[in-house]
Coordinates of C-alpha atoms in Angstrom, one line a residue:
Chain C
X1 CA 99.8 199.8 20.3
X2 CA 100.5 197.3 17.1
X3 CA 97.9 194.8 16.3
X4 CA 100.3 192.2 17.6
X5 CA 99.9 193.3 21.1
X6 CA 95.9 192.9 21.0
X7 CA 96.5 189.4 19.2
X8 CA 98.5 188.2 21.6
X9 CA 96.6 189.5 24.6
X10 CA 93.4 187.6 23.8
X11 CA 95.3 184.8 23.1
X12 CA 97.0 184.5 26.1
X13 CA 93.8 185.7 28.5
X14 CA 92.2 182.8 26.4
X15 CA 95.0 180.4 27.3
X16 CA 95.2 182.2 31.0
X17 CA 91.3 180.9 31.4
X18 CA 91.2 177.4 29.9
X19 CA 94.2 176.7 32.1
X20 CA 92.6 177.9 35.0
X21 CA 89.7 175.5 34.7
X22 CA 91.7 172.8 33.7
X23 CA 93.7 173.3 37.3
X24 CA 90.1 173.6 39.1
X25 CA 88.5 170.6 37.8
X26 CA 92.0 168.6 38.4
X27 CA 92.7 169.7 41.5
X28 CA 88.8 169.5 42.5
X29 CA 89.1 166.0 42.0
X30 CA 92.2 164.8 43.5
X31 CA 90.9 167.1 46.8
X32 CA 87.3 164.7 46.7
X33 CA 89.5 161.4 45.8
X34 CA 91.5 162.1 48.6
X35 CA 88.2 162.9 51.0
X36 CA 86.7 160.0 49.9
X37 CA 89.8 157.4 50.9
X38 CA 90.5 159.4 54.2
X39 CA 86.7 158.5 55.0
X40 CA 87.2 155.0 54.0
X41 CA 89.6 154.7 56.0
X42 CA 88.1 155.5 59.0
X43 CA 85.3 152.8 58.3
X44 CA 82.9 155.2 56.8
X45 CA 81.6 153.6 53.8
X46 CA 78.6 153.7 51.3
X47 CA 75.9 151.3 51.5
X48 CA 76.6 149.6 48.3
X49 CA 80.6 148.7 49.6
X50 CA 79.3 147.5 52.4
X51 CA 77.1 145.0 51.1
X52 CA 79.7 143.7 48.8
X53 CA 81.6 143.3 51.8
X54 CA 79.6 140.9 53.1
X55 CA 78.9 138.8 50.4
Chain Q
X1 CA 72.7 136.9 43.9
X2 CA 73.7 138.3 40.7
X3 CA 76.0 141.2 40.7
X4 CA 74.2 144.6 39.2
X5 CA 75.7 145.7 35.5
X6 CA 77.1 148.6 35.3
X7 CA 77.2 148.5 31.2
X8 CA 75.3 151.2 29.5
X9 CA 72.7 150.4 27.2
X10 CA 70.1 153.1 27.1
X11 CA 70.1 156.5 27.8
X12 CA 68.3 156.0 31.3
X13 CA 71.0 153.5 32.4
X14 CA 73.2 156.9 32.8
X15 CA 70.9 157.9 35.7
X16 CA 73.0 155.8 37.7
X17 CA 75.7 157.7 38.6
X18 CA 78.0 155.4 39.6
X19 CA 77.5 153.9 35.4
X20 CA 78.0 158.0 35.0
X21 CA 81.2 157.3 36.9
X22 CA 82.5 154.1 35.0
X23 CA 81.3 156.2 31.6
X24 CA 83.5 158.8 32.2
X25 CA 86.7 156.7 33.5
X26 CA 86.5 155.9 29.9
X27 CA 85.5 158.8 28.0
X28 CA 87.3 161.8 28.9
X29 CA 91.1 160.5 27.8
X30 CA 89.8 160.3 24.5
X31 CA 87.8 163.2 24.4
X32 CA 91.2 165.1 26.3
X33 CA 93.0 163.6 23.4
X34 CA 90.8 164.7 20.1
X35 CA 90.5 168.0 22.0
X36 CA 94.1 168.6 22.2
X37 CA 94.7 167.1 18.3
X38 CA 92.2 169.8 17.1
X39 CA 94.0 173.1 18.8
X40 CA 97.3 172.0 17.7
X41 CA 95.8 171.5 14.4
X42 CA 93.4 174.8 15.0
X43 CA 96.0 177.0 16.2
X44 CA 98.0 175.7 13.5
X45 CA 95.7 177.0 10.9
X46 CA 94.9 180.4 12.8
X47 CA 98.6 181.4 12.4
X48 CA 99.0 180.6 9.3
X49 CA 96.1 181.8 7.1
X50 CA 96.6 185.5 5.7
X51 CA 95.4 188.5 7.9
X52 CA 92.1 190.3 6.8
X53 CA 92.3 193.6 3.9
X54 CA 91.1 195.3 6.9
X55 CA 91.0 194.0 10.1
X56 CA 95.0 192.8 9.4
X57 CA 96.0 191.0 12.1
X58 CA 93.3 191.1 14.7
X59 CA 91.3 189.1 13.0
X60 CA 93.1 186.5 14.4
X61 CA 91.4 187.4 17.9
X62 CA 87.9 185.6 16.0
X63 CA 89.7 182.7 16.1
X64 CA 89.0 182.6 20.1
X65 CA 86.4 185.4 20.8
X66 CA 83.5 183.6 18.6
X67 CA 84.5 180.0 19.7
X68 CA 84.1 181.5 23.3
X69 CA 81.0 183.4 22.6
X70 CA 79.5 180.3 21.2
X71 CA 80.2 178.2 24.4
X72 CA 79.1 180.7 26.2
X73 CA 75.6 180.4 24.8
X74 CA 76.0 176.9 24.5
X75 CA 76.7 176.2 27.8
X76 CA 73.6 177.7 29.1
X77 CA 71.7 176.2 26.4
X78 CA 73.0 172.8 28.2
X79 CA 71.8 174.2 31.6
X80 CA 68.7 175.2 30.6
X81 CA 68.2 172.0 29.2
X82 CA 69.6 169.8 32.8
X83 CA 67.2 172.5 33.9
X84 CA 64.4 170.6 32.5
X85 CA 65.6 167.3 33.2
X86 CA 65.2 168.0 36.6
X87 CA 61.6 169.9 36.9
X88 CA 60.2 167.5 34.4
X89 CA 61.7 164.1 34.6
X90 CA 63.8 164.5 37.8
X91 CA 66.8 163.0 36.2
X92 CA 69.5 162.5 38.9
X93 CA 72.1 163.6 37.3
X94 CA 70.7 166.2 35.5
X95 CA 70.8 169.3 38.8
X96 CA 74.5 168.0 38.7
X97 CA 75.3 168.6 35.4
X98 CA 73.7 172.4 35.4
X99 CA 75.9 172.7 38.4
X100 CA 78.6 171.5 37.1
X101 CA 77.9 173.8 33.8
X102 CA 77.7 177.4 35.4
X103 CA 81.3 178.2 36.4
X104 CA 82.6 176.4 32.6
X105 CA 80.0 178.9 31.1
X106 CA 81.2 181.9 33.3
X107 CA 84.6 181.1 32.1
X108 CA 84.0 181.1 28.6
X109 CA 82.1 184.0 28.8
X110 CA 84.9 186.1 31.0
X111 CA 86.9 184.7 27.7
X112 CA 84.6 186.5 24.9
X113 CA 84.2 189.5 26.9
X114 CA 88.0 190.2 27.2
X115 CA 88.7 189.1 23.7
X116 CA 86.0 191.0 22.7
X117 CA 87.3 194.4 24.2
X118 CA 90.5 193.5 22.8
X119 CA 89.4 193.5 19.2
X120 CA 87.1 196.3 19.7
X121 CA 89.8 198.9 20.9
X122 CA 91.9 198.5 17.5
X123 CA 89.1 197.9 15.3
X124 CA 86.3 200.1 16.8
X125 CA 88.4 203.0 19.2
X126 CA 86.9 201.6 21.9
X127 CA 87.5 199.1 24.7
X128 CA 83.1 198.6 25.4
X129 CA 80.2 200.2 24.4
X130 CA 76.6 199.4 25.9
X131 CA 75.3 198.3 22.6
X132 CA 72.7 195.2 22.7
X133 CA 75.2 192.4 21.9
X134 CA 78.1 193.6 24.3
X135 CA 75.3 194.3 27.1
X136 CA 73.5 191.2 26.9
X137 CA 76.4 189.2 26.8
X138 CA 77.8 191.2 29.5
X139 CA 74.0 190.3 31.7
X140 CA 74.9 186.2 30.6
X141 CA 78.1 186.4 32.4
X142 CA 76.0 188.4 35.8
X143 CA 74.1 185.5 35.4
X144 CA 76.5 182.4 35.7
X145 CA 77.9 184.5 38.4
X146 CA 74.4 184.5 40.2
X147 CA 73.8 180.9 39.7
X148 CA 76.9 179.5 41.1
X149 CA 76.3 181.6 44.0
X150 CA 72.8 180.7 44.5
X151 CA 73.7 177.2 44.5
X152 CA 77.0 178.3 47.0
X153 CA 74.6 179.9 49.1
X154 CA 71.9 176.8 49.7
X155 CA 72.6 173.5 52.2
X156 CA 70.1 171.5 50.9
X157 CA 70.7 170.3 47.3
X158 CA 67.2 168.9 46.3
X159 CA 65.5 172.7 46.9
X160 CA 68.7 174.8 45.2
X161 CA 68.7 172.6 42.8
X162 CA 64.6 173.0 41.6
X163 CA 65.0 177.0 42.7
X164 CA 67.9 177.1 40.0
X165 CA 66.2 175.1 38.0
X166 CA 63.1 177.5 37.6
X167 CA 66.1 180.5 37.1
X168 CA 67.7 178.5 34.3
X169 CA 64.7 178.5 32.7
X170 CA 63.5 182.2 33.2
X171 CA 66.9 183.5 32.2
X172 CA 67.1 181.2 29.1
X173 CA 65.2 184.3 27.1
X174 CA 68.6 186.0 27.4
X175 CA 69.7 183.4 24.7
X176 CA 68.0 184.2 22.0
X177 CA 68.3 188.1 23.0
X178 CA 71.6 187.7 22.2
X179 CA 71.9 186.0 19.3
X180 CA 69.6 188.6 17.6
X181 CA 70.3 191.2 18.8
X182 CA 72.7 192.3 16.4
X183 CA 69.3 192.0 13.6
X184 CA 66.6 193.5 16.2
X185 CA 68.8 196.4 17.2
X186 CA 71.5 198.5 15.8
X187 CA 74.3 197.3 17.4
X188 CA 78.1 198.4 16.8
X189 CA 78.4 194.6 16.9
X190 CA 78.3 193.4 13.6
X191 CA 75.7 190.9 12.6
X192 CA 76.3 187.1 12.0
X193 CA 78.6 186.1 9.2
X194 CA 78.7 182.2 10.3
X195 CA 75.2 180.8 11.6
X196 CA 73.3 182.4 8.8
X197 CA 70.2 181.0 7.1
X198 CA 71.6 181.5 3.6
X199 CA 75.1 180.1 4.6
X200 CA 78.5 181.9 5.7
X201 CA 79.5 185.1 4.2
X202 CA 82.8 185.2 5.5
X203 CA 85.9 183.7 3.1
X204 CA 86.7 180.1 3.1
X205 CA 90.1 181.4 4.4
X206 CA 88.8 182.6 7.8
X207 CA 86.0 180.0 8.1
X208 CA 88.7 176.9 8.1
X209 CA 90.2 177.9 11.5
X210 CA 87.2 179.0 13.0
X211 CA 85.3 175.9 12.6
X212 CA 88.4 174.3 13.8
X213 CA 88.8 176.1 16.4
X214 CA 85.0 176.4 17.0
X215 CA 85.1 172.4 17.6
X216 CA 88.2 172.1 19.9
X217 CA 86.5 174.6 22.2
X218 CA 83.3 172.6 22.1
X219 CA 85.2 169.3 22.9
X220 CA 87.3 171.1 25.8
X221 CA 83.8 172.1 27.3
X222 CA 82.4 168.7 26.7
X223 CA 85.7 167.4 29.0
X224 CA 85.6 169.7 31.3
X225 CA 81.7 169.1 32.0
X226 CA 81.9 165.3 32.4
X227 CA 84.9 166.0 34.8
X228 CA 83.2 169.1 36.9
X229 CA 80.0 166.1 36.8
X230 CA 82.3 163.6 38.6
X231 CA 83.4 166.0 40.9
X232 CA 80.1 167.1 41.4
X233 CA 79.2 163.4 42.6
X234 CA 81.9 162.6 44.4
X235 CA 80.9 165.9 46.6
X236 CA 77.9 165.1 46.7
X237 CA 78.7 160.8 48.0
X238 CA 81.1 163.0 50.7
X239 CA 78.5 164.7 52.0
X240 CA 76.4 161.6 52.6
X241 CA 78.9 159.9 53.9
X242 CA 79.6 162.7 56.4
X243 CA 75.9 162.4 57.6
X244 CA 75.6 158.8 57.7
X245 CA 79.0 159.1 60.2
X246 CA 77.5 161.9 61.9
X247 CA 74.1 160.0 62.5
X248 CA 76.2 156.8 63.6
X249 CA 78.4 158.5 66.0
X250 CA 74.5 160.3 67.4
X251 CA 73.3 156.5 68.0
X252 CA 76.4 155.5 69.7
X253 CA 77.0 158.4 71.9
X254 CA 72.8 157.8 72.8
X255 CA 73.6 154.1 73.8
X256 CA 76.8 154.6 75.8

């Protein structure tokens, strides 16, 4: 196999990975965002809302 | 009343996470931004430069595989060091950010490994060979794999995280394994020709990229972490939530 192949193998399994964990972390967050409104919405809220709710 | 600041002044102040939370907001699009500048300009550079009298094209493979190999060490470096923040000075945020740390690290060290193999079957004949550097590397990523399991495998976060903690710690002696082991043993691996006491030995041409390079891959980490972090807390205000509703729902099913 040329040198080319090897290059561009380890470039893309480099490319391959970072994407990856770029997809994880976003799609991480967006899953705990949306947790966290669904349980707002259903009146569960942290102590520290609630107090400035009341003020 | 007066409403509490969530500006950051000191260090400390970042305990808060919710300041951790407001920090980020306004960190990581910058840090997305410079990070993205320096591969384009990094990647730029790594195609362009001339190919090594002997290694030809492939070394164009360094221009990842040492990046990656440094964050891999790197990255554990930063967990053995959350490590400490949270058996010595219990910093809240600090079990988060080794958590947060171990699958990044895993990642980048999958990434070395493979490039690694890559550049070895051209250059040396062979995909792997058990030699010091490619086996304690190859232990590192066994490692990362253990951690984020043994923080998978525990409910309660306050013992996982002081029982990872201590494991951080004990497997930090990997570190330095690795970095000499290509001087303590002989290693197919050749030995350092970057981080070297009496300076680099490798051409100006090569080094360019690969300090480029080097930094865009620190940066990416540097993202990534502060955005795994926020997940991590948001996970973790989920999960109290989810008890305090739990324990409400107790009370009023008690008083009906």
């Amino acid at each position: 196999m040329s040198h080319a192949f090897y290059v561009t193998a380890s470039y893309i399994a480099a490319f391959s990975v970072s994407i990856g964990l770029i997809l994880w972390v976003w799609l991480d967050h967006r899953g705990r965002h949306r947790e966290l409104e669904r349980l707002e919405a259903a009146g569960v809220r942290r102590r520290s809302a609630r107090t400035e709710d009341a003020r | 009343m007066s409403e509490p600041s969530l500006a950051i002044r000191k260090f400390s102040d970042l305990a808060n996470p919710t300041r951790f939370l407001a920090l980020v907001a306004i960190v990581w699009p910058w840090l997305a931004g410079l990070t993205l500048c320096l591969f384009a300009v990094g990647l730029y550079l790594a195609f362009t430069t001339v190919g090594d009298y002997q290694q030809g094209e492939t070394v164009r493979i360094m221009y990842v595989h040492v990046p990656a190999a440094w964050l891999a060490m790197m990255c554990y470096t930063v967990m053995a060091l959350s490590a400490l923040g949270t058996l010595v000075w219990r910093h809240p945020l600090a079990d988060v950010s080794a958590k947060a740390a171990a699958p990044i690290g895993a990642c980048f060290t999958l990434v070395a490994l493979i490039t690694g193999s890559l550049w070895g079957k051209p250059m040396w004949g062979t995909w792997w060979v058990w030699d010091a550097r490619l086996t304690s590397v190859f232990v590192l990523f066994l490692m990362y794999l253990g951690m984020i399991a043994l923080n998978r495998a525990m409910d309660d976060p306050t013992r996982a995280a002081k029982v990872s903690a201590v494991l951080i710690l004990v497997g930090f002696v990997n570190i330095p394994i690795i970095k000499f082991s290509v001087e303590w043993w002989n290693t197919l691996h050749q030995p350092a020709s970057v981080i070297r006491l009496d300076g680099p030995t490798i051409s100006a041409e090569f080094l360019r990229p690969l300090l480029v390079m080097a930094i865009a891959f620190t940066l990416l980490f540097f993202t990534l972490h502060i955005l795994a972090m926020r997940n991590e807390i948001l996970r973790r205000r989920i999960a109290v939530l989810r008890r305090h509703a739990a324990r409400a729902a107790g009370r009023e099913g008690d008083a009906a």
